[in-house]
Amino acid sequence: VKDPRFTGATLLLLQPVAAQGEAVDRVLVALDSVGAGAGEHVMFVRGTEAAYPFHPSEPPTDATIVGIVDRWNLE
């Protein structure tokens, strides 16, 4: 079923990673709310909160990118 709330939305594949950078879990599809690009590290949310950045349209999503990570500091 084509949902009109997805019109114009960007879908990206995400590979969750641990703090040290190794892949964890499996790849997932997420809506992009911040204009992220390929190869960038991002923050994402899952569940009901994933629709909040698109209020009031609230597309039926379970994962949404909500931030781009500028740097990691593991010290």
Short mmCIF file of C-alpha atoms in Angstrom, two decimals:
data_model
loop_
_atom_site.label_atom_id
_atom_site.label_comp_id
_atom_site.label_asym_id
_atom_site.label_seq_id
_atom_site.Cartn_x
_atom_site.Cartn_y
_atom_site.Cartn_z
CA VAL A 1 0.00 0.00 0.00
CA LYS A 2 1.43 3.35 -1.02
CA ASP A 3 1.16 5.82 1.85
CA PRO A 4 1.05 9.50 0.79
CA ARG A 5 2.88 10.49 4.00
CA PHE A 6 6.07 9.00 2.49
CA THR A 7 5.96 11.31 -0.54
CA GLY A 8 9.25 13.20 -0.74
CA ALA A 9 10.78 11.28 2.19
CA THR A 10 14.30 9.86 1.97
CA LEU A 11 14.85 6.30 3.14
CA LEU A 12 18.38 5.26 4.15
CA LEU A 13 19.91 1.92 5.12
CA LEU A 14 21.57 2.02 8.54
CA GLN A 15 24.14 -0.32 10.04
CA PRO A 16 24.09 0.17 13.83
CA VAL A 17 27.60 0.24 15.34
CA ALA A 18 29.01 -0.04 18.86
CA ALA A 19 31.14 2.69 20.47
CA GLN A 20 34.33 1.15 19.05
CA GLY A 21 32.86 1.19 15.52
CA GLU A 22 32.12 -2.51 15.01
CA ALA A 23 28.82 -3.49 13.42
CA VAL A 24 26.11 -4.71 15.78
CA ASP A 25 22.61 -5.92 15.10
CA ARG A 26 21.30 -5.99 11.54
CA VAL A 27 20.87 -3.36 8.85
CA LEU A 28 17.62 -1.40 9.05
CA VAL A 29 15.73 1.12 6.92
CA ALA A 30 15.07 4.56 8.42
CA LEU A 31 13.42 7.78 7.34
CA ASP A 32 15.82 10.71 7.19
CA SER A 33 14.68 13.88 9.00
CA VAL A 34 18.04 15.73 8.92
CA GLY A 35 19.50 15.37 5.41
CA ALA A 36 22.12 12.73 6.22
CA GLY A 37 24.22 11.24 3.46
CA ALA A 38 26.01 8.02 2.63
CA GLY A 39 28.89 7.19 4.96
CA GLU A 40 27.87 9.57 7.76
CA HIS A 41 27.45 8.43 11.35
CA VAL A 42 23.96 9.29 12.57
CA MET A 43 21.73 9.08 15.62
CA PHE A 44 18.36 7.40 15.19
CA VAL A 45 15.28 6.58 17.21
CA ARG A 46 12.97 3.60 16.98
CA GLY A 47 9.38 2.99 17.93
CA THR A 48 6.56 5.50 18.32
CA GLU A 49 9.00 8.40 18.68
CA ALA A 50 10.28 7.81 15.13
CA ALA A 51 7.25 9.63 13.68
CA TYR A 52 7.63 12.74 15.90
CA PRO A 53 10.09 14.70 13.67
CA PHE A 54 7.46 14.70 10.90
CA HIS A 55 4.57 16.05 12.98
CA PRO A 56 1.76 16.58 12.08
CA SER A 57 1.93 14.09 9.17
CA GLU A 58 3.35 11.21 11.29
CA PRO A 59 4.34 8.68 8.62
CA PRO A 60 4.15 4.99 9.57
CA THR A 61 7.82 4.46 10.43
CA ASP A 62 9.65 2.48 13.06
CA ALA A 63 13.06 4.16 12.64
CA THR A 64 14.07 7.77 11.93
CA ILE A 65 17.43 9.52 11.68
CA VAL A 66 17.35 12.49 14.06
CA GLY A 67 20.95 13.71 14.09
CA ILE A 68 24.31 13.63 12.33
CA VAL A 69 27.35 12.83 14.49
CA ASP A 70 30.17 15.35 14.00
CA ARG A 71 32.77 13.41 16.02
CA TRP A 72 33.24 10.62 18.53
CA ASN A 73 35.38 11.06 21.62
CA LEU A 74 36.09 7.76 23.38
CA GLU A 75 38.51 9.13 26.00
#
